[in-house]
Coordinates of N, CA and C and ligand atoms in Angstrom, one line a residue:
M1 N 19.2 -3.2 -24.9 CA 19.4 -4.6 -24.3 C 18.2 -5.5 -24.4
G2 N 17.0 -4.8 -24.5 CA 15.7 -5.5 -24.8 C 15.5 -6.7 -23.9
G3 N 15.9 -6.7 -22.7 CA 15.5 -7.8 -21.8 C 16.5 -8.9 -21.7
A4 N 17.5 -8.9 -22.6 CA 18.5 -10.0 -22.5 C 19.4 -9.7 -21.2
T5 N 19.6 -10.8 -20.5 CA 20.4 -10.6 -19.3 C 21.9 -10.4 -19.7
R6 N 22.5 -9.4 -19.0 CA 23.9 -9.1 -19.3 C 24.7 -9.8 -18.3
P7 N 25.7 -10.6 -18.7 CA 26.5 -11.4 -17.8 C 27.1 -10.5 -16.7
G8 N 27.1 -11.0 -15.5 CA 27.7 -10.2 -14.4 C 26.8 -9.2 -13.7
Y9 N 25.6 -9.0 -14.3 CA 24.6 -8.1 -13.7 C 23.4 -8.8 -13.2
I10 N 22.8 -8.4 -12.1 CA 21.6 -9.0 -11.6 C 20.4 -8.5 -12.4
A11 N 20.3 -7.2 -12.6 CA 19.1 -6.7 -13.3 C 19.4 -6.6 -14.8
D12 N 18.4 -6.7 -15.7 CA 18.6 -6.4 -17.1 C 18.0 -5.1 -17.4
M13 N 18.3 -4.5 -18.5 CA 18.0 -3.2 -18.8 C 16.4 -3.0 -19.0
S14 N 15.7 -4.1 -19.2 CA 14.2 -3.9 -19.3 C 13.6 -3.5 -17.9
D15 N 14.4 -3.6 -16.8 CA 13.9 -3.1 -15.5 C 14.1 -1.6 -15.4
A16 N 14.8 -0.9 -16.3 CA 15.1 0.5 -16.1 C 13.9 1.4 -16.1
F17 N 13.9 2.3 -15.2 CA 12.9 3.3 -15.1 C 13.6 4.7 -15.2
T18 N 13.2 5.5 -16.1 CA 13.8 6.8 -16.2 C 12.9 7.8 -15.5
M19 N 13.4 8.5 -14.5 CA 12.6 9.4 -13.7 C 12.1 10.5 -14.6
P20 N 10.8 10.8 -14.6 CA 10.3 11.9 -15.5 C 10.9 13.2 -15.1
G21 N 11.2 14.0 -16.1 CA 11.8 15.4 -15.9 C 10.9 16.2 -15.0
G22 N 11.5 17.1 -14.2 CA 10.7 18.0 -13.3 C 10.3 17.4 -12.0
F23 N 10.7 16.1 -11.8 CA 10.4 15.5 -10.5 C 11.5 15.9 -9.5
R24 N 11.1 16.4 -8.3 CA 12.2 16.7 -7.3 C 11.7 16.2 -6.0
L25 N 12.7 15.5 -5.3 CA 12.5 15.2 -3.9 C 13.4 16.0 -3.0
L26 N 12.9 16.8 -2.1 CA 13.7 17.6 -1.2 C 13.6 17.0 0.2
P27 N 14.5 16.1 0.5 CA 14.4 15.3 1.8 C 14.7 16.3 3.0
G28 N 13.9 16.2 4.0 CA 14.1 17.0 5.2 C 14.0 18.5 5.0
Y29 N 13.2 18.9 4.1 CA 13.0 20.3 3.9 C 12.6 21.1 5.1
F30 N 11.6 20.5 5.8 CA 11.1 21.1 7.1 C 11.7 20.3 8.3
D31 N 12.3 21.1 9.2 CA 12.8 20.4 10.4 C 11.6 20.1 11.4
R32 N 12.0 19.4 12.5 CA 10.9 19.0 13.4 C 10.0 20.1 13.9
A33 N 10.6 21.3 14.2 CA 9.8 22.4 14.7 C 8.9 22.9 13.6
A34 N 9.4 23.0 12.4 CA 8.5 23.5 11.3 C 7.4 22.4 11.0
Q35 N 7.7 21.1 11.1 CA 6.7 20.1 10.9 C 5.6 20.2 12.0
Q36 N 6.0 20.5 13.2 CA 5.1 20.6 14.3 C 4.2 21.8 14.1
A37 N 4.8 22.9 13.6 CA 4.0 24.2 13.4 C 3.0 23.9 12.3
L38 N 3.3 23.1 11.2 CA 2.4 22.8 10.2 C 1.2 21.9 10.7
I39 N 1.6 21.0 11.5 CA 0.6 20.1 12.1 C -0.4 20.9 13.0
D40 N 0.2 21.9 13.7 CA -0.7 22.8 14.6 C -1.7 23.5 13.7
L41 N -1.2 24.0 12.5 CA -2.1 24.7 11.6 C -3.2 23.8 11.0
V42 N -2.8 22.5 10.8 CA -3.8 21.6 10.3 C -4.9 21.4 11.4
V43 N -4.4 21.2 12.6 CA -5.4 21.0 13.7 C -6.3 22.2 13.9
T44 N -5.8 23.4 13.8 CA -6.6 24.6 13.9 C -7.6 24.7 12.7
A45 N -7.1 24.4 11.5 CA -7.9 24.5 10.3 C -9.1 23.5 10.4
S46 N -8.8 22.3 11.0 CA -9.8 21.3 11.1 C -10.9 21.6 12.1
R47 N -10.7 22.6 12.9 CA -11.8 23.1 13.8 C -12.9 23.7 13.0
S48 N -12.5 24.6 12.0 CA -13.6 25.2 11.2 C -13.9 24.4 10.0
A49 N -13.0 23.6 9.5 CA -13.2 22.8 8.3 C -12.8 21.4 8.6
P50 N -13.7 20.6 9.3 CA -13.3 19.3 9.8 C -12.9 18.3 8.7
F51 N -12.1 17.3 9.1 CA -11.8 16.2 8.2 C -13.1 15.5 7.9
W52 N -13.3 15.1 6.6 CA -14.4 14.3 6.2 C -13.9 13.2 5.3
R53 N -14.7 12.2 5.1 CA -14.3 11.1 4.2 C -15.0 11.2 2.9
P54 N -14.3 11.6 1.8 CA -15.0 11.9 0.5 C -15.3 10.5 -0.2
A55 N -16.2 10.6 -1.2 CA -16.6 9.4 -1.9 C -16.3 9.5 -3.4
M56 N -16.0 8.4 -4.0 CA -15.6 8.3 -5.4 C -16.8 8.7 -6.3
P57 N -16.5 9.3 -7.4 CA -17.6 9.6 -8.4 C -18.4 8.3 -8.8
R58 N -19.6 8.4 -9.0 CA -20.5 7.3 -9.5 C -20.7 6.2 -8.5
T59 N -19.6 5.5 -8.0 CA -19.8 4.4 -7.2 C -20.2 4.8 -5.7
G60 N -19.7 6.0 -5.3 CA -19.9 6.4 -4.0 C -19.0 5.7 -3.0
Q61 N -18.1 4.9 -3.5 CA -17.1 4.2 -2.6 C -16.3 5.2 -1.8
P62 N -16.2 5.1 -0.5 CA -15.5 6.1 0.3 C -14.0 5.9 0.0
L63 N -13.2 7.0 0.0 CA -11.8 7.0 -0.1 C -11.2 6.5 1.2
S64 N -10.0 6.0 1.2 CA -9.4 5.5 2.4 C -8.7 6.6 3.2
V65 N -8.6 7.8 2.6 CA -8.0 8.9 3.4 C -9.2 9.8 3.8
Q66 N -9.0 10.6 4.8 CA -9.9 11.7 5.2 C -9.2 13.0 4.7
M67 N -10.1 14.0 4.4 CA -9.5 15.2 3.8 C -10.1 16.5 4.5
T68 N -9.3 17.6 4.3 CA -9.8 18.9 4.4 C -8.9 19.7 3.5
N69 N -9.0 21.1 3.5 CA -8.2 21.9 2.6 C -7.9 23.2 3.3
F70 N -6.8 23.8 2.8 CA -6.5 25.2 3.0 C -6.6 26.0 1.7
G71 N -7.0 27.3 1.8 CA -6.9 28.1 0.6 C -8.2 28.5 0.1
P72 N -8.3 29.4 -0.9 CA -9.5 29.8 -1.5 C -10.3 28.7 -2.2
L73 N -9.6 27.7 -2.7 CA -10.3 26.5 -3.3 C -9.8 25.3 -2.6
G74 N -10.7 24.3 -2.6 CA -10.4 23.0 -2.0 C -10.9 21.9 -2.9
W75 N -10.1 20.8 -3.0 CA -10.4 19.6 -3.8 C -11.4 18.8 -3.1
V76 N -12.5 18.4 -3.7 CA -13.5 17.6 -3.1 C -14.0 16.5 -4.1
T77 N -14.6 15.5 -3.6 CA -15.3 14.5 -4.5 C -16.5 13.9 -3.8
D78 N -17.5 13.6 -4.6 CA -18.7 12.9 -4.0 C -19.3 12.1 -5.2
K79 N -20.3 11.3 -4.8 CA -20.9 10.3 -5.7 C -21.6 11.1 -6.9
A80 N -22.3 12.2 -6.6 CA -23.1 12.8 -7.6 C -22.3 13.7 -8.5
K81 N -21.4 14.5 -8.0 CA -20.7 15.5 -8.8 C -19.2 15.2 -9.1
G82 N -18.7 14.2 -8.5 CA -17.3 13.8 -8.8 C -16.2 14.8 -8.4
Y83 N -15.0 14.6 -9.0 CA -13.8 15.4 -8.6 C -14.0 16.8 -9.1
R84 N -13.7 17.8 -8.2 CA -13.7 19.2 -8.5 C -13.2 20.1 -7.4
Y85 N -13.1 21.3 -7.7 CA -12.6 22.3 -6.6 C -13.8 23.1 -6.2
E86 N -13.9 23.4 -4.9 CA -15.0 24.1 -4.3 C -14.4 25.1 -3.3
A87 N -15.1 26.3 -3.2 CA -14.7 27.3 -2.2 C -15.0 27.0 -0.8
C88 N -16.0 26.1 -0.6 CA -16.5 25.8 0.7 C -16.5 24.3 1.0
H89 N -16.5 24.0 2.3 CA -16.5 22.7 2.8 C -17.8 22.0 2.5
P90 N -17.8 20.8 2.0 CA -19.1 20.1 1.6 C -20.1 19.9 2.7
E91 N -19.6 19.8 3.9 CA -20.5 19.5 5.0 C -20.9 20.7 5.8
T92 N -20.0 21.7 6.0 CA -20.3 22.8 6.8 C -20.8 24.0 6.0
G93 N -20.4 24.0 4.7 CA -20.7 25.1 3.8 C -19.9 26.4 4.1
Q94 N -18.9 26.2 4.9 CA -18.0 27.3 5.3 C -16.7 27.3 4.5
P95 N -16.1 28.5 4.3 CA -14.8 28.5 3.5 C -13.7 27.7 4.2
W96 N -12.8 27.3 3.4 CA -11.6 26.6 4.0 C -10.8 27.6 4.8
A97 N -9.9 27.1 5.6 CA -8.9 27.9 6.4 C -8.0 28.5 5.4
P98 N -7.4 29.7 5.7 CA -6.5 30.4 4.7 C -5.2 29.6 4.5
M99 N -4.6 29.8 3.4 CA -3.3 29.1 3.1 C -2.2 29.6 4.1
P100 N -1.6 28.7 4.8 CA -0.5 29.2 5.7 C 0.6 29.9 5.0
D101 N 1.2 30.9 5.6 CA 2.3 31.6 5.0 C 3.5 30.7 4.7
T102 N 3.8 29.7 5.6 CA 4.9 28.8 5.4 C 4.7 28.1 4.1
L103 N 3.5 27.7 3.7 CA 3.2 27.0 2.5 C 3.4 27.9 1.3
L104 N 3.0 29.2 1.4 CA 3.1 30.2 0.3 C 4.6 30.4 0.1
T105 N 5.4 30.4 1.2 CA 6.9 30.6 1.0 C 7.5 29.4 0.3
L106 N 7.1 28.2 0.8 CA 7.6 27.0 0.1 C 7.3 27.0 -1.4
W107 N 6.0 27.3 -1.7 CA 5.6 27.4 -3.1 C 6.5 28.4 -3.9
R108 N 6.7 29.5 -3.3 CA 7.6 30.5 -4.1 C 9.0 30.0 -4.2
E109 N 9.5 29.2 -3.3 CA 10.8 28.7 -3.4 C 11.0 27.6 -4.4
V110 N 10.0 26.7 -4.5 CA 10.2 25.5 -5.3 C 9.3 25.4 -6.6
S111 N 8.2 26.2 -6.7 CA 7.3 25.9 -7.8 C 7.8 26.5 -9.1
D112 N 8.6 27.5 -9.1 CA 9.0 28.2 -10.3 C 7.7 28.7 -11.1
Y113 N 6.7 29.2 -10.4 CA 5.4 29.6 -11.1 C 5.1 31.0 -10.7
P114 N 4.6 31.8 -11.6 CA 4.5 33.2 -11.3 C 3.2 33.6 -10.6
A115 N 2.4 32.7 -10.1 CA 1.2 33.0 -9.4 C 1.1 32.1 -8.2
E116 N 0.2 32.5 -7.2 CA 0.2 31.7 -6.0 C -0.7 30.4 -6.1
P117 N -0.4 29.5 -5.2 CA -1.3 28.3 -5.2 C -2.7 28.7 -4.7
E118 N -3.7 28.0 -5.2 CA -5.1 28.3 -4.7 C -5.6 27.3 -3.8
A119 N -5.0 26.1 -3.8 CA -5.6 25.0 -3.1 C -4.5 24.2 -2.4
C120 N -4.7 23.9 -1.1 CA -3.8 22.9 -0.5 C -4.7 21.8 0.1
L121 N -4.7 20.7 -0.5 CA -5.4 19.5 0.0 C -4.7 18.9 1.1
V122 N -5.4 18.6 2.2 CA -4.8 18.0 3.4 C -5.4 16.6 3.4
N123 N -4.5 15.6 3.2 CA -4.9 14.2 3.2 C -4.4 13.5 4.5
W124 N -5.3 12.9 5.2 CA -4.9 12.2 6.4 C -5.0 10.7 6.1
Y125 N -3.8 10.1 6.1 CA -3.8 8.6 5.9 C -3.8 7.9 7.2
A126 N -4.7 7.0 7.4 CA -4.7 6.1 8.6 C -3.6 5.1 8.3
P127 N -3.2 4.3 9.3 CA -2.1 3.3 9.1 C -2.4 2.4 8.0
T128 N -3.7 2.1 7.7 CA -4.0 1.2 6.6 C -4.4 1.9 5.3
S129 N -4.3 3.2 5.2 CA -4.7 3.9 4.0 C -3.7 3.8 2.9
K130 N -4.2 3.9 1.7 CA -3.3 3.9 0.5 C -3.9 5.0 -0.5
M131 N -3.2 5.2 -1.5 CA -3.7 6.1 -2.6 C -3.4 5.4 -3.9
G132 N -4.4 5.1 -4.7 CA -4.2 4.4 -5.9 C -3.4 5.2 -6.9
M133 N -2.8 4.6 -7.9 CA -2.1 5.4 -8.9 C -3.0 6.3 -9.7
H134 N -2.7 7.5 -9.9 CA -3.6 8.5 -10.5 C -2.7 9.6 -11.1
I135 N -3.3 10.4 -11.9 CA -2.7 11.7 -12.4 C -3.6 12.8 -11.9
D136 N -3.0 13.9 -11.4 CA -3.9 15.1 -11.0 C -4.4 15.8 -12.2
W137 N -5.7 15.7 -12.5 CA -6.3 16.2 -13.7 C -7.2 17.3 -13.6
D138 N -7.5 17.7 -12.4 CA -8.7 18.6 -12.2 C -8.4 20.0 -12.1
E139 N -7.2 20.4 -12.5 CA -6.7 21.8 -12.5 C -6.7 22.3 -14.0
E140 N -7.0 23.6 -14.1 CA -6.8 24.2 -15.5 C -5.4 24.6 -15.7
A141 N -4.7 25.0 -14.6 CA -3.3 25.5 -14.7 C -2.4 24.3 -14.7
T142 N -2.4 23.5 -15.8 CA -1.6 22.3 -15.9 C -0.1 22.6 -16.0
D143 N 0.3 23.8 -16.3 CA 1.7 24.2 -16.3 C 2.3 24.4 -15.0
A144 N 1.5 24.5 -13.9 CA 2.0 24.7 -12.6 C 2.3 23.4 -11.9
A145 N 3.4 23.3 -11.2 CA 3.8 22.1 -10.5 C 2.8 21.8 -9.4
V146 N 2.8 20.6 -9.0 CA 2.2 20.2 -7.7 C 3.3 20.0 -6.7
V147 N 3.1 20.7 -5.5 CA 4.1 20.6 -4.5 C 3.5 20.0 -3.2
S148 N 4.1 19.0 -2.7 CA 3.5 18.3 -1.5 C 4.5 18.1 -0.4
V149 N 4.0 18.1 0.8 CA 4.7 18.0 2.1 C 4.3 16.8 2.8
S150 N 5.2 15.9 3.2 CA 4.9 14.7 4.0 C 5.1 15.1 5.5
L151 N 4.1 14.6 6.3 CA 4.2 14.9 7.8 C 3.7 13.6 8.5
G152 N 4.4 13.2 9.6 CA 4.0 12.0 10.3 C 4.7 10.8 9.8
D153 N 3.9 9.7 9.9 CA 4.5 8.4 9.5 C 5.1 8.4 8.0
K154 N 6.1 7.5 7.9 CA 6.7 7.4 6.5 C 5.7 6.7 5.6
A155 N 5.9 6.9 4.3 CA 5.0 6.3 3.3 C 5.8 5.8 2.1
R156 N 5.4 4.8 1.5 CA 6.0 4.4 0.2 C 5.3 5.0 -1.0
F157 N 6.0 6.0 -1.6 CA 5.4 6.7 -2.7 C 5.9 6.1 -4.0
R158 N 5.0 6.0 -5.0 CA 5.3 5.4 -6.2 C 5.1 6.3 -7.4
L159 N 6.0 6.4 -8.3 CA 6.0 7.3 -9.4 C 6.1 6.5 -10.7
G160 N 5.2 6.7 -11.7 CA 5.3 6.1 -13.0 C 5.4 7.1 -14.1
G161 N 5.0 6.7 -15.2 CA 5.1 7.6 -16.4 C 3.7 8.1 -16.7
P162 N 3.5 8.6 -17.9 CA 2.3 9.2 -18.3 C 1.2 8.2 -18.7
K163 N 1.6 6.9 -18.8 CA 0.6 5.9 -19.2 C 0.4 5.0 -18.0
R164 N -0.9 4.6 -17.8 CA -1.2 3.6 -16.7 C -0.5 2.3 -17.1
G165 N 0.0 1.6 -16.1 CA 0.5 0.3 -16.3 C 2.0 0.2 -16.7
G166 N 2.6 1.3 -16.9 CA 4.0 1.3 -17.3 C 5.0 1.1 -16.1
K167 N 6.2 1.2 -16.3 CA 7.2 1.0 -15.3 C 7.1 2.1 -14.2
T168 N 7.5 1.7 -13.0 CA 7.4 2.7 -11.9 C 8.7 2.6 -11.0
A169 N 8.8 3.6 -10.2 CA 9.9 3.5 -9.2 C 9.2 3.9 -7.9
S170 N 9.7 3.4 -6.7 CA 9.1 3.8 -5.5 C 10.2 4.3 -4.5
M171 N 9.8 5.1 -3.6 CA 10.7 5.7 -2.6 C 10.0 5.9 -1.3
V172 N 10.7 5.9 -0.2 CA 10.1 6.2 1.1 C 10.1 7.7 1.4
L173 N 8.9 8.3 1.7 CA 8.9 9.7 2.0 C 8.8 9.8 3.6
S174 N 9.6 10.6 4.2 CA 9.6 10.8 5.6 C 9.0 12.2 6.0
S175 N 8.7 12.3 7.2 CA 8.2 13.6 7.7 C 9.1 14.7 7.4
G176 N 8.6 15.8 6.8 CA 9.4 16.9 6.5 C 9.9 17.0 5.1
D177 N 9.7 15.9 4.4 CA 10.1 15.8 3.0 C 9.2 16.6 2.1
V178 N 9.7 17.2 1.0 CA 8.9 17.9 0.0 C 9.1 17.2 -1.3
V179 N 8.0 17.0 -2.1 CA 8.0 16.5 -3.4 C 7.5 17.5 -4.4
V180 N 8.2 17.7 -5.5 CA 7.7 18.6 -6.5 C 7.4 17.8 -7.8
L181 N 6.2 17.8 -8.2 CA 5.8 17.2 -9.5 C 5.7 18.4 -10.5
G182 N 6.8 18.7 -11.2 CA 6.8 19.8 -12.2 C 7.1 19.2 -13.5
G183 N 7.2 20.0 -14.6 CA 7.5 19.6 -15.9 C 6.8 18.4 -16.3
A184 N 7.5 17.4 -16.9 CA 6.8 16.2 -17.4 C 6.2 15.4 -16.3
S185 N 6.8 15.4 -15.1 CA 6.2 14.6 -14.0 C 4.9 15.0 -13.6
R186 N 4.5 16.3 -13.9 CA 3.1 16.8 -13.6 C 2.0 15.9 -14.1
R187 N 2.3 15.3 -15.3 CA 1.4 14.4 -16.0 C 1.7 13.0 -15.8
C188 N 2.3 12.6 -14.7 CA 2.7 11.2 -14.5 C 1.9 10.6 -13.4
Y189 N 1.7 9.3 -13.6 CA 1.0 8.5 -12.5 C 1.8 8.5 -11.2
H190 N 1.1 8.6 -10.1 CA 1.7 8.5 -8.8 C 0.7 8.0 -7.8
G191 N 1.2 7.5 -6.7 CA 0.3 7.0 -5.7 C 1.1 6.6 -4.4
V192 N 0.4 6.2 -3.4 CA 1.0 5.8 -2.1 C 0.6 4.3 -1.9
D193 N 1.6 3.4 -1.9 CA 1.4 2.0 -1.7 C 1.0 1.7 -0.2
R194 N 1.7 2.3 0.7 CA 1.5 2.0 2.1 C 2.1 3.0 3.0
I195 N 1.6 3.0 4.3 CA 2.1 3.8 5.3 C 2.9 2.9 6.3
Y196 N 3.9 3.4 6.9 CA 4.7 2.6 7.9 C 4.2 3.1 9.3
P197 N 3.2 2.4 9.9 CA 2.6 2.8 11.1 C 3.6 2.9 12.2
G198 N 3.5 4.0 13.0 CA 4.4 4.1 14.2 C 5.8 4.6 13.9
S199 N 6.1 5.0 12.6 CA 7.4 5.4 12.3 C 7.7 6.9 12.6
S200 N 6.7 7.6 13.1 CA 6.9 9.0 13.5 C 6.1 9.2 14.8
T201 N 6.5 10.2 15.6 CA 5.7 10.6 16.8 C 5.0 11.9 16.5
L202 N 5.0 12.4 15.3 CA 4.6 13.8 15.1 C 3.0 14.0 15.3
L203 N 2.2 13.0 14.9 CA 0.8 13.1 15.0 C 0.3 12.6 16.4
S204 N -0.2 13.5 17.2 CA -0.6 13.1 18.5 C -1.9 12.3 18.4
D205 N -2.1 11.4 19.4 CA -3.3 10.6 19.4 C -4.5 11.4 19.7
E206 N -4.3 12.5 20.4 CA -5.4 13.4 20.8 C -6.1 14.0 19.6
H207 N -5.3 14.5 18.6 CA -5.8 15.1 17.4 C -6.0 14.2 16.2
F208 N -5.2 13.1 16.2 CA -5.2 12.2 15.1 C -5.3 10.8 15.7
P209 N -6.5 10.4 16.1 CA -6.6 9.0 16.7 C -6.2 7.9 15.8
G210 N -5.3 7.1 16.3 CA -4.7 6.0 15.4 C -3.4 6.5 14.7
G211 N -3.2 7.8 14.7 CA -1.9 8.3 14.1 C -2.0 8.3 12.6
G212 N -0.9 8.0 11.9 CA -0.8 7.9 10.5 C 0.0 9.0 9.9
R213 N -0.4 9.5 8.8 CA 0.4 10.5 8.0 C -0.5 11.6 7.4
I214 N 0.0 12.8 7.4 CA -0.6 13.9 6.8 C 0.2 14.3 5.5
N215 N -0.5 14.4 4.4 CA 0.2 15.0 3.2 C -0.5 16.2 2.8
L216 N 0.2 17.3 2.6 CA -0.3 18.6 2.1 C 0.1 18.7 0.7
T217 N -0.9 18.9 -0.2 CA -0.6 19.0 -1.6 C -1.1 20.3 -2.2
M218 N -0.2 21.2 -2.6 CA -0.5 22.5 -3.1 C -0.7 22.5 -4.6
R219 N -1.7 23.2 -5.1 CA -1.9 23.3 -6.5 C -2.4 24.7 -6.9
R220 N -2.0 25.1 -8.1 CA -2.6 26.2 -8.8 C -3.8 25.6 -9.6
V221 N -5.0 26.2 -9.4 CA -6.1 25.6 -10.1 C -6.5 26.4 -11.4
T222 N -6.7 27.7 -11.2 CA -7.1 28.5 -12.4 C -5.9 29.1 -13.1
I223 N -6.1 29.5 -14.4 CA -5.0 30.1 -15.1 C -4.9 31.5 -14.7
P224 N -3.7 31.9 -14.3 CA -3.5 33.3 -13.7 C -3.8 34.4 -14.8
G225 N -4.2 35.5 -14.3 CA -4.3 36.7 -15.1 C -5.7 36.9 -15.6
Ligands
LIG1 C1 -1.5 12.6 -3.9 O1 -0.9 12.4 -4.9 O2 -2.6 13.1 -3.9 C2 -0.8 12.4 -2.5 C3 0.6 12.0 -2.6 C4 1.2 11.7 -1.2 O3 0.4 11.5 -0.3 O4 2.4 11.8 -1.0
LIG2 FE1 -1.8 13.2 -6.7

C-alpha cells in the first residue's frame, strides 16, 4: 500500500509494525505473593550488593536507573571501562547475591536454552527514570533469550526492529509480567519510555524511597560448555 490511504480506514499500511519473531509477553506470570517474594529477595540482595548509579562509557553521564545484580556475573558500566560483566560489585568488591531459585525456574520454563542464566540485572526505575532504545550487546551467548520480570509501577515498554530509527510498537508492562526477547527479537531495539508513578503498591517507601519500578533482566553471558 506504500503509504496511500485506504478509503474507510484510519491508518494506512505504512504504519504497520510486524512484531519480531521470538518476542513473548506473559502477562501476570507472577501473582502478587510471588511478586512480593521477589521484591523481598531484591531487598535482601541489596544489603550485601547495594543499589548504585552507574555511569555511561566515555561521558561519565549517570544513568537514570540505579542497579544491582544477582548471579555469578553482573552487568556494570562506568566512564573508564564501559559496559561489561563483572563477578563483583564495583563499590564493595563483593560478589553479587546468588540467583534466586524462582528466577532459575522461570528461565527453565521460558528461555528454551540448555544452560543456566549467569546474570540477573536489577534495574530500579524512579518515577522519572527512562531507558533509551538499545540492543543488549554485551553477551557472548547471543543465541540465548533475554528474560525479564516487571515489578512495581507500570511502564511503557517500546520494541523496534534491528535498526535504530525504524518503526516501533509500545505496550504497558504491569507488575508480575514477564517479557522474553528470544529469536530475532534478541537483536532488536527496545527501551522504556516512561514509568506510571503510583500505579502499584508493591515497592514500599521504606526500602524504595519514592517508589517506582524494579525490572529483573536475566541473561546467559558466556557460551556454555
Ligand atoms: C532493559 O532492556 O534493560 C530493561 C527493560 C525493562 O525495564 O523492561
Ligand atoms: Fe535491554
